Coordinates of C-alpha atoms in Angstrom, one line a residue:
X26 CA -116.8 -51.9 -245.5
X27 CA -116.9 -50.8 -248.9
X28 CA -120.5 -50.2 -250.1
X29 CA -122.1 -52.6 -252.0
X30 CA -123.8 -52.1 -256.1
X31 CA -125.0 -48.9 -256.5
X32 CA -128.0 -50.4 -257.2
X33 CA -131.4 -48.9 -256.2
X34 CA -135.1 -49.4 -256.2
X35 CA -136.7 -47.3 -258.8
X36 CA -138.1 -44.0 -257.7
X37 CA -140.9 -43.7 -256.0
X38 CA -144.6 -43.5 -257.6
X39 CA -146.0 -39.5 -256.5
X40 CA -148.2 -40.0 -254.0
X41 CA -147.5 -43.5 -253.2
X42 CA -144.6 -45.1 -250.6
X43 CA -144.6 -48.3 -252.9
X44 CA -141.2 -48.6 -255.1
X45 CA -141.2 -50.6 -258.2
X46 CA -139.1 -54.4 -257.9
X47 CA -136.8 -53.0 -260.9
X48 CA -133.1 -52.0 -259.9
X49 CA -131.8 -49.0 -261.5
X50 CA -128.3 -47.1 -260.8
X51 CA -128.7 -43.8 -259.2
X52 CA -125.9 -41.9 -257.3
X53 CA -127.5 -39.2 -255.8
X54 CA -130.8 -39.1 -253.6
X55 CA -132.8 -37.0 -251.8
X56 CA -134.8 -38.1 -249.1
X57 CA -137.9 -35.5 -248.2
X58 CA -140.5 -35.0 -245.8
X59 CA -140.0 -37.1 -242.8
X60 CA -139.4 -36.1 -239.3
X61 CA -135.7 -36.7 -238.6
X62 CA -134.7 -38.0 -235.3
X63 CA -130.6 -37.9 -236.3
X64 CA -128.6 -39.3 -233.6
X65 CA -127.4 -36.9 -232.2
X66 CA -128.2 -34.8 -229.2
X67 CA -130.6 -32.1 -231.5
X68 CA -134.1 -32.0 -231.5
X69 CA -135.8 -33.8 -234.3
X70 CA -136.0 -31.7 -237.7
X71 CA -139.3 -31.9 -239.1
X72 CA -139.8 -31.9 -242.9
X73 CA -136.2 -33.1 -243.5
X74 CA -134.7 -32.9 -246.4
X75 CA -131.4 -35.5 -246.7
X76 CA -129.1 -35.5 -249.9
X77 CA -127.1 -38.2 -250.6
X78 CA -124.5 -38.7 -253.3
X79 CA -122.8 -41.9 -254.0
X80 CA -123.8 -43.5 -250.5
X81 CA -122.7 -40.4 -248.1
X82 CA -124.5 -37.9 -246.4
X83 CA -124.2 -34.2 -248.3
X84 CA -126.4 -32.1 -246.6
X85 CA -129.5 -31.8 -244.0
X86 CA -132.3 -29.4 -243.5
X87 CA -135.8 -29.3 -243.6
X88 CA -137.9 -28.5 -247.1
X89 CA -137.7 -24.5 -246.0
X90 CA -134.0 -24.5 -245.6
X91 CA -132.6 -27.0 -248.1
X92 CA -134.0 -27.3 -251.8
X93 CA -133.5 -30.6 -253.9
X94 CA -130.8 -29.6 -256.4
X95 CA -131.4 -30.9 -260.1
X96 CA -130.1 -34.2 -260.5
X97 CA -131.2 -36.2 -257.6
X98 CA -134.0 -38.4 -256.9
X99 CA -136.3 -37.4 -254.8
X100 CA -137.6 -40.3 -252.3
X101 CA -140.6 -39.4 -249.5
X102 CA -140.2 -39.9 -246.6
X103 CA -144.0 -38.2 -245.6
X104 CA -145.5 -39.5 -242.6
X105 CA -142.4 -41.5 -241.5
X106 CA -139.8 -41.3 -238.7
X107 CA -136.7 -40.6 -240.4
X108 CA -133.4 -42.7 -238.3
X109 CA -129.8 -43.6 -238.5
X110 CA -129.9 -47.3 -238.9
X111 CA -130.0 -49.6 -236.0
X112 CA -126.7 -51.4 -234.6
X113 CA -127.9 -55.1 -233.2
X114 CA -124.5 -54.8 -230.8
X115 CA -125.0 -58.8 -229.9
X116 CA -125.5 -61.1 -232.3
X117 CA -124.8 -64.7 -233.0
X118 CA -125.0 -64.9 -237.1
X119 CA -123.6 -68.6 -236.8
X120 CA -127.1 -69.1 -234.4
X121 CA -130.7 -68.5 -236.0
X122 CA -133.3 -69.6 -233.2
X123 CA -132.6 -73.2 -232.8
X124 CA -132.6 -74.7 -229.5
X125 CA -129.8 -77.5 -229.4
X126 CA -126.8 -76.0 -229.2
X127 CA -124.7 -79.3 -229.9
X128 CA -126.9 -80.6 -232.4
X129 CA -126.9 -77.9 -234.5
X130 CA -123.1 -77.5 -233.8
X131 CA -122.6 -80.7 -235.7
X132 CA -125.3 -80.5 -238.3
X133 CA -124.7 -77.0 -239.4
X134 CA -121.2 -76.5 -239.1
X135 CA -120.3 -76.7 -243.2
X136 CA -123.4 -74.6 -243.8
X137 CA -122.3 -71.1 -241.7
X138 CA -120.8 -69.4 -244.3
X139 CA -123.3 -70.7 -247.4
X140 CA -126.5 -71.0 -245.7
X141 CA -126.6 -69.6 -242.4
X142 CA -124.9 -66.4 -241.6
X143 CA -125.7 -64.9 -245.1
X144 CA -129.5 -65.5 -243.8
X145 CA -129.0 -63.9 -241.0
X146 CA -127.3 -60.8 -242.2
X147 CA -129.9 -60.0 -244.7
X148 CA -132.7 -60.9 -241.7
X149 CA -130.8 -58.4 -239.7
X150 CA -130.9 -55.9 -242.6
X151 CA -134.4 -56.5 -244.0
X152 CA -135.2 -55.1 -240.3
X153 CA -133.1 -52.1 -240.0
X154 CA -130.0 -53.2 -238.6
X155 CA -127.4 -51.4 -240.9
X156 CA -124.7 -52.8 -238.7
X157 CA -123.6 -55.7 -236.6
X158 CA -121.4 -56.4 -233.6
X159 CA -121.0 -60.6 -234.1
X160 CA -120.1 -61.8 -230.8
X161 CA -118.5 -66.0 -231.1
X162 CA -117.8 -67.7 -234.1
X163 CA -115.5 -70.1 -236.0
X164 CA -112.5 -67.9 -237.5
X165 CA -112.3 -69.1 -240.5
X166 CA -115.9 -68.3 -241.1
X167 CA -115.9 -64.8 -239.9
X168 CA -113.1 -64.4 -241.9
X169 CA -115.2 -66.0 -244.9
X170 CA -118.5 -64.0 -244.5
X171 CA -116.7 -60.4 -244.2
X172 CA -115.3 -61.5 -247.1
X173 CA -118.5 -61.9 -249.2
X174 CA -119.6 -59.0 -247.9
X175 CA -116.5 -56.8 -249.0
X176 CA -116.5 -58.7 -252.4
X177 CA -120.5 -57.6 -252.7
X178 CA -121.7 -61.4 -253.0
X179 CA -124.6 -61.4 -250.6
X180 CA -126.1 -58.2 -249.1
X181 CA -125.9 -57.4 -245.0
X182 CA -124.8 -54.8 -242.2
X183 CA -121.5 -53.4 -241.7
X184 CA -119.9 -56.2 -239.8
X185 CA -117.5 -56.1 -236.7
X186 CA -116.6 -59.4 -235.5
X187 CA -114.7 -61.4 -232.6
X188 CA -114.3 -64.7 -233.8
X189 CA -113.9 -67.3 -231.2
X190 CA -114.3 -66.6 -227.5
X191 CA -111.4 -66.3 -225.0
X192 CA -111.7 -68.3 -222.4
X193 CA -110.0 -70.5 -219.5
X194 CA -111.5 -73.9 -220.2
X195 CA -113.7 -75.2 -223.4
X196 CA -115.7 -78.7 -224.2
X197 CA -114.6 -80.6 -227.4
X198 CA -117.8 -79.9 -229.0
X199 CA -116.8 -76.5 -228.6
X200 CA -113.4 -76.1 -230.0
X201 CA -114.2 -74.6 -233.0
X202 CA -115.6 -71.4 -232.1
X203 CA -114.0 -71.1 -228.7
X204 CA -110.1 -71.2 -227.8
X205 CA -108.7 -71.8 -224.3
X206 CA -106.4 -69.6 -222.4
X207 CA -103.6 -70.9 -220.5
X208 CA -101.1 -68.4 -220.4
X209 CA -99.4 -64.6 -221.1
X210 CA -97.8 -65.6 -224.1
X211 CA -101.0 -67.4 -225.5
X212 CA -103.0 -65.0 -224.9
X213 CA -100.9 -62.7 -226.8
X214 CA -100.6 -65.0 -229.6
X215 CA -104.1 -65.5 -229.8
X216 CA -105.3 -62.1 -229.5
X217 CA -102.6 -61.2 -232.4
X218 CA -104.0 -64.0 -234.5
X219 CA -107.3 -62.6 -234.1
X220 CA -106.3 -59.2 -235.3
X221 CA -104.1 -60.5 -238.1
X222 CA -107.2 -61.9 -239.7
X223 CA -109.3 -58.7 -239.6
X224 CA -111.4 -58.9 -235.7
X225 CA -112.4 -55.9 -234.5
X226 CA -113.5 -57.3 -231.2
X227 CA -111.9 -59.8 -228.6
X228 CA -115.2 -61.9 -227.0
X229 CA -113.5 -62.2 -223.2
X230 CA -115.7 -65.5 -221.0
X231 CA -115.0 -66.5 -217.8
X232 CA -112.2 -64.3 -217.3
X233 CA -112.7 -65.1 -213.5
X234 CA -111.5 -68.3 -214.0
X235 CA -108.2 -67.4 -215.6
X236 CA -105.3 -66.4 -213.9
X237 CA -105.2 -62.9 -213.6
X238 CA -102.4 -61.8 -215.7
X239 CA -103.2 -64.1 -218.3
X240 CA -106.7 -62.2 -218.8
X241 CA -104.9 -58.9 -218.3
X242 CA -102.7 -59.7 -221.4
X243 CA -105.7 -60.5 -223.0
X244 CA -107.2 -56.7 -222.7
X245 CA -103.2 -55.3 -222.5
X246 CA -102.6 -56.7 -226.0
X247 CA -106.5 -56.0 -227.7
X248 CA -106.0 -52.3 -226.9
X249 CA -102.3 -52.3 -228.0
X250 CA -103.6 -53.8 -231.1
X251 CA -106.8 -50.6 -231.4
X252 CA -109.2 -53.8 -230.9
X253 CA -111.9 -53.6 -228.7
X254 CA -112.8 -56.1 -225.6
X255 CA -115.9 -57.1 -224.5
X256 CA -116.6 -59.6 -221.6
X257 CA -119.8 -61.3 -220.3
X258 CA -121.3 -60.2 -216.8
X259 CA -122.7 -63.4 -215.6
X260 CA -121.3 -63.4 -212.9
X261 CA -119.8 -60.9 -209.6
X262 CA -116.4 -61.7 -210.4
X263 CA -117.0 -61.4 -213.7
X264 CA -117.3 -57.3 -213.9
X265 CA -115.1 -56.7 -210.6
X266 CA -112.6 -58.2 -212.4
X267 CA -113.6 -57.0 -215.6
X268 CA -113.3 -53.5 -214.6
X269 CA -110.2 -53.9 -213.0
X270 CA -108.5 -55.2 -216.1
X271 CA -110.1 -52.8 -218.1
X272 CA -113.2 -54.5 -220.0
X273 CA -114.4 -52.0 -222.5
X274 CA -118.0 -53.2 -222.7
X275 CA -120.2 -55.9 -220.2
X276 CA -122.4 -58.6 -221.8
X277 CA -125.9 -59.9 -220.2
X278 CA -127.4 -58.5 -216.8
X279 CA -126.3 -62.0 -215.2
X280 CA -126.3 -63.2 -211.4
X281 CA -129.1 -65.7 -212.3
X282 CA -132.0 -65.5 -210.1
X283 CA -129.9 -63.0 -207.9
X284 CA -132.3 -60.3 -207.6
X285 CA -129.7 -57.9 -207.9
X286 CA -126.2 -56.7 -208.3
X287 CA -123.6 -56.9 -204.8
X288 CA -123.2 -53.4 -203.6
X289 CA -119.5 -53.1 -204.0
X290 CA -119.9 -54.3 -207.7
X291 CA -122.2 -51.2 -208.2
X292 CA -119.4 -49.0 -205.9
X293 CA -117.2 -50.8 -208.4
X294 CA -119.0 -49.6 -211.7
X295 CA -119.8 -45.7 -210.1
X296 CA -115.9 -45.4 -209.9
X297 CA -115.1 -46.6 -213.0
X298 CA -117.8 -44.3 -214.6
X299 CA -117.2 -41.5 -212.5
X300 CA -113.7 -41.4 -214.3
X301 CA -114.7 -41.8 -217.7
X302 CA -115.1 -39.0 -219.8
X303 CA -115.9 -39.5 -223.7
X304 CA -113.2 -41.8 -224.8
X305 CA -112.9 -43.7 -220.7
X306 CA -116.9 -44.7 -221.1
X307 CA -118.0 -47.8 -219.9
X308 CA -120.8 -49.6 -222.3
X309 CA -123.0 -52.2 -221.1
X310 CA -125.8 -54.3 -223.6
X311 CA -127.9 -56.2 -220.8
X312 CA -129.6 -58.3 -224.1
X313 CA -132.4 -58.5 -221.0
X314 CA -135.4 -58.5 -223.5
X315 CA -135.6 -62.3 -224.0
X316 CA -135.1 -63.0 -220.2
X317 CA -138.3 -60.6 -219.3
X318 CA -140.9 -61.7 -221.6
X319 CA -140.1 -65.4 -221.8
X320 CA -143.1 -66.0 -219.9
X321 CA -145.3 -64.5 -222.0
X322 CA -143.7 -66.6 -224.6
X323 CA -144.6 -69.3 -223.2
X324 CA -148.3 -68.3 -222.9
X325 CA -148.1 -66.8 -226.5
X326 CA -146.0 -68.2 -229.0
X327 CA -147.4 -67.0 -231.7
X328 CA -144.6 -65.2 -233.2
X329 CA -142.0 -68.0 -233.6
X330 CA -144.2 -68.9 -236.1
X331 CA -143.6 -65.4 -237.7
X332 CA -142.1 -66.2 -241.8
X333 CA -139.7 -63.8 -241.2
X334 CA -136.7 -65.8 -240.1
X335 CA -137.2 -68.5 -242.5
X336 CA -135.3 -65.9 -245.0
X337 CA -132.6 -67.4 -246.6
X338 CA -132.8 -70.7 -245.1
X339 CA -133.5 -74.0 -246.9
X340 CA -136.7 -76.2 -246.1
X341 CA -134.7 -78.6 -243.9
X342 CA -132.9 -75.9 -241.8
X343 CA -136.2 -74.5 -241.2
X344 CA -137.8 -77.7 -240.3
X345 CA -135.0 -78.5 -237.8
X346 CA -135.3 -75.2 -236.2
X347 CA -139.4 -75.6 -236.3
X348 CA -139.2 -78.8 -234.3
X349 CA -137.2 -77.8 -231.6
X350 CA -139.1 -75.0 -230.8
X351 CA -142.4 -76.8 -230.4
X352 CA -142.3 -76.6 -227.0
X353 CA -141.2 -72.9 -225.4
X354 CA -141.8 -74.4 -222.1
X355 CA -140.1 -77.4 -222.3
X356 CA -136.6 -76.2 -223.4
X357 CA -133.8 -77.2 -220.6
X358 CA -131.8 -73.9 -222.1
X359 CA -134.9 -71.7 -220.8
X360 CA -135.8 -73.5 -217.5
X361 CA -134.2 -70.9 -215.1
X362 CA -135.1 -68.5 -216.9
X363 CA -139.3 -67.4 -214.7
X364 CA -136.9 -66.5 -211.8
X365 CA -134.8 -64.6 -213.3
X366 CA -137.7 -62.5 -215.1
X367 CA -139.0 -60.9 -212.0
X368 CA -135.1 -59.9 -211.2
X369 CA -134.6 -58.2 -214.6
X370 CA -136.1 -54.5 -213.7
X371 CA -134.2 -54.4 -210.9
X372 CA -131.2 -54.8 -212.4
X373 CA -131.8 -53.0 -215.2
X374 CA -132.2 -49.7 -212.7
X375 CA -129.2 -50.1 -210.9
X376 CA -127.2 -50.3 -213.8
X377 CA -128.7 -47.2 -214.7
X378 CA -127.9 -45.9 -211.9
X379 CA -123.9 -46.5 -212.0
X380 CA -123.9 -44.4 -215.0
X381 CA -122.5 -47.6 -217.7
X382 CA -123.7 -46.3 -221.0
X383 CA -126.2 -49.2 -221.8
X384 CA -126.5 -50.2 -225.5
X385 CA -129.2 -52.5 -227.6
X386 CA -128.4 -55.9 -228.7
X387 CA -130.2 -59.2 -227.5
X388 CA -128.1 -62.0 -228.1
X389 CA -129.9 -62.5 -231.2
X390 CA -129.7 -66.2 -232.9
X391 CA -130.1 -68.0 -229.9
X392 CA -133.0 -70.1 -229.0
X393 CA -136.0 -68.2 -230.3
X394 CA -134.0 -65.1 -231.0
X395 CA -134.6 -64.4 -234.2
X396 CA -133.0 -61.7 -236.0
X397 CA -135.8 -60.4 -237.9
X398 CA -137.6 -59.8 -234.6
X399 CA -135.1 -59.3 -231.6
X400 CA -133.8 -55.9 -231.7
X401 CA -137.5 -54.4 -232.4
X402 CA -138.5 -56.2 -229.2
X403 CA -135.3 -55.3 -226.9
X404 CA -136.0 -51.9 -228.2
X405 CA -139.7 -52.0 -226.9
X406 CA -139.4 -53.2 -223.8
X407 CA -136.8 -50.6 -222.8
X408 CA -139.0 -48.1 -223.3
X409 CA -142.9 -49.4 -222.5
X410 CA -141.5 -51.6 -219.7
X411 CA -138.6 -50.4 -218.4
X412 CA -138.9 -46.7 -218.5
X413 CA -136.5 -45.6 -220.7
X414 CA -136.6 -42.4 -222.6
X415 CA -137.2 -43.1 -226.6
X416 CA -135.1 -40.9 -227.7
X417 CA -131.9 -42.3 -225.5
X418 CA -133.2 -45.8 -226.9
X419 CA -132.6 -45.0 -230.3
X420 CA -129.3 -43.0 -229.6
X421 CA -128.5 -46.8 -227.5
X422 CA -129.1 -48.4 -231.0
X423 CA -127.3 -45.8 -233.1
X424 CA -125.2 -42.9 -231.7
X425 CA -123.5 -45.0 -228.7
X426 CA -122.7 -48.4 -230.4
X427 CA -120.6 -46.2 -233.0
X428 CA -118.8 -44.6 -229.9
X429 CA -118.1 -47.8 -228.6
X430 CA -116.5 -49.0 -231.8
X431 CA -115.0 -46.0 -232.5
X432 CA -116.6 -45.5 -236.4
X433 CA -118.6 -42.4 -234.7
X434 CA -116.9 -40.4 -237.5
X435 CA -118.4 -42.4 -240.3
X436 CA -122.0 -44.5 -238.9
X437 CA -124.2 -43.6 -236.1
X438 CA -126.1 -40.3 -237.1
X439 CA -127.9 -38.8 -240.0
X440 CA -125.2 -35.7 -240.6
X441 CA -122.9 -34.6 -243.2
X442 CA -120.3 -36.6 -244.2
X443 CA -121.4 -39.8 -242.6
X444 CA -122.5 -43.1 -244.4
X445 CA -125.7 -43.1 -245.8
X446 CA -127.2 -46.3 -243.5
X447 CA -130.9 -44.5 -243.0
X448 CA -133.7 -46.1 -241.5
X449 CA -138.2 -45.0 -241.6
X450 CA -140.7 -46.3 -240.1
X451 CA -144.4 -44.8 -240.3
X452 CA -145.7 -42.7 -237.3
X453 CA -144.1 -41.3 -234.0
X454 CA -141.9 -43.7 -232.9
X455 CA -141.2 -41.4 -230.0
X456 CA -145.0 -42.4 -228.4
X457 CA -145.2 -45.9 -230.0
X458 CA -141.2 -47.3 -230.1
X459 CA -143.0 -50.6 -231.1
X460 CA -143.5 -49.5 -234.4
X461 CA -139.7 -50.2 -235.2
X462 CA -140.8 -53.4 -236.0
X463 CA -142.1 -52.6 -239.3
X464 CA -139.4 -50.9 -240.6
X465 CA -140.9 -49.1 -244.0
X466 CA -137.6 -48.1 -245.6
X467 CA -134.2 -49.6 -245.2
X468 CA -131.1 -47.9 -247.0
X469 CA -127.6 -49.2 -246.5
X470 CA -124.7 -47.2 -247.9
X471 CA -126.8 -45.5 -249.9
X472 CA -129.0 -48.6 -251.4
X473 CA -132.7 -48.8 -250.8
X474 CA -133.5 -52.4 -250.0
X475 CA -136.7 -51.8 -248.8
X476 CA -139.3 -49.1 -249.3
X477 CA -142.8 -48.9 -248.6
X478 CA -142.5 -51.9 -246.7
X479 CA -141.8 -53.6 -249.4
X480 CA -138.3 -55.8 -250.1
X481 CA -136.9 -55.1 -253.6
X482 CA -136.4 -58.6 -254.6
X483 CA -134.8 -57.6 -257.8
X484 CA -132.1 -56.1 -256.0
X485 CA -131.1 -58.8 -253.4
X486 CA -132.0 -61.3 -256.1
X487 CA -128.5 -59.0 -257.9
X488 CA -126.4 -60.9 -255.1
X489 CA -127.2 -64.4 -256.0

């Protein structure tokens, strides 16, 4: 994507993490003081010291190693956790929390690309998500909003789209962001239309229930065209077919109240791992956050009523959404959803187990999934409920999604020559990975959108 404006908040008062609201052009910056967790596989640098020039990385070190030149403005990062920004790896930008699907189908579908998705790719921003894997949506809208967002008319995430979903059977309602399947040369066709207008991603559904070679052409004619395929894990058949044809990254834990995956799937997913090696992984985002703590949703729902994702939305949009999320217990989409809860850490483990490399994203935009508030939370509860190690969460929302979609040369870690997309957040997100939900400082290519906690109005306000 090219970078948007060089336009940047003003530099910062001494002392103080507050920026002024006044945009000012600035090329080159130096970020100082933080402790830099960057990615990668090194230990964090404390002290860092990160110049940037014209919204790439120049160099890195700490404040012994690596003086400020003359010439740059110096931003602190003092008391902060210094992080590559975060990759939401499943959203639904066409979605922001609502709970009918087919209502909001019809009511909002001439609002996507004015309205909707541009407020949820500054939501996803304004929280630290510097880039995007969009997973379903009308074409000719994804092809739209990348388009605003080359041309520098609204301000969001690097964005990597699929367009529609693939899949063997779809409802009217439906046709406009999901295409049916029937046979090799279709799926060719379609998976070259795709590509043609600018998809990174094929969204694969219900593969099962497609003949087998027609899904194989699906995946055949993605990878011939560099494009990547990923494919939902709802169900056995799902992945053991999925694997077989050569799925490059499972959505969703699945299996409903199953309280766990078949054995011979999990044989299935050791072999495929076992033959992997750094190009041959297998990725996985089990978007298993909203599943585990719906219950204590329902007991607390407090944060729907959180201003955050009202962002960019117009007063009728966000009275819509409002009053069909009265009632957390009483949605029909959610009703399964207390016995699945107690089979999610079970899952989650023997996924671990196979060896898939698991990635963050949380299905974000659908019913109470906000994205101003999902990826914190999926982030959380990997680490102070299911036991994963902090640092291999943030690499899961940073490092690895830029693997999977092969950019690892230009986004994913704080190190030369990469793209300045540079996250803080104030105290040790190592002990407390909760704190990611208030993101201090937000920089995309190079921009500061946010410092101090503070938005820079002025700046987004340059979009309009």
């Amino acid at each position: 994507m090219r970078p948007f404006p060089k336009l940047l908040a003003a530099a910062a008062l001494v002392g103080s993490l507050l920026a002024t609201s006044s945009p000012a052009f600035a090329e080159k910056i130096a970020l100082v003081g933080g402790r830099l967790i960057d990615g990668t596989a090194e230990l964090p640098i404390r002290n860092s010291v990160i110049l940037i020039n014209d919204g790439i990385i120049e160099q890195v070190g700490n404040t012994d190693s690596l003086p400020v030149p003359e010439g740059y403005r110096v931003v602190s990062t003092e008391g902060h956790d210094v992080m590559p920004g975060l990759w939401e790896s499943h959203a639904h930008i066409m979605l922001v929390g609502h709970a009918n699907y087919t209502h909001w189908q019809e009511a909002y579908r001439d609002r996507q690309v004015d309205e909707i998705m541009p407020a949820a790719l500054v939501q996803l921003l304004l929280a630290g998500i510097t880039s995007v894997r969009d997973l379903g949506a009308p074409l000719e809208d994804s092809v739209a909003i990348k388009e605003r967002l080359r041309n520098g008319e609204i301000p969001g995430p690097t964005l990597y789209t699929s367009g529609p979903f693939l899949q063997a059977e779809v409802d009217e309602w439906q046709r406009h962001y999901r295409w049916e399947v029937k046979s090799i040369a279709d799926a060719q066709e379609k998976v070259q239309r795709l590509h043609a207008a600018g998809m990174e991603i094929v969204k694969l559904i219900d593969h099962d229930d497609m003949d087998r070679s027609v899904a194989q052409a699906i995946v055949d004619e993605a990878h011939r065209l560099g494009m990547k395929v990923v494919a939902h894990a709802h169900k056995p058949d799902e992945i053991r077919i999925g694997v077989e044809i050569g799925i490059d990254n499972f959505e969703h834990t699945g299996l409903t109240t199953a309280p766990g995956y078949p054995q011979d799937v999990l044989d299935t997913l050791v072999e495929r791992t076992a033959t992997g090696i750094f190009d041959g992984l297998l990725f996985w985002t089990p978007t298993m956050e909203g599943l585990f703590t719906y219950p204590d949703l329902v007991a607390n729902p407090e944060e729907l009523d959180d201003a955050c994702w009202e962002r960019g939305l117009k007063p009728d949009t966000i009275a819509d959404i409002k009053q069909s999320i009265a009632k957390p217990g009483h949605l029909s989409y959610s009703q399964l959803t207390p016995l699945r809860t107690p089979t999610i850490r079970n899952k989650i483990n023997q996924l671990r187990e196979t060896g898939v490399m698991m990635l963050v994203g949380t299905d974000s935009g659908i019913p109470m999934k906000f994205h101003c508030q999902s990826t914190w939370q999926e982030m959380a509860v990997w680490v102070h409920d299911m036991g994963f190690d902090a640092l291999e969460t943030i690499r899961a929302a940073t490092y690895w999604p830029a693997v999977m979609m092969g950019v690892q040369d230009r986004y994913g870690s704080v190190t030369p020559g990469k793209v300045a997309d540079i996250i803080a957040v104030r105290g040790d997100v190592l002990k407390y990975m909760n704190i990611v939900r208030d993101v201090d400082m937000v920089m995309k290519d190079g921009v500061i959108y946010k410092y101090g906690g503070v938005v820079d109005e002025a700046l987004l306000s340059e979009f309009e």
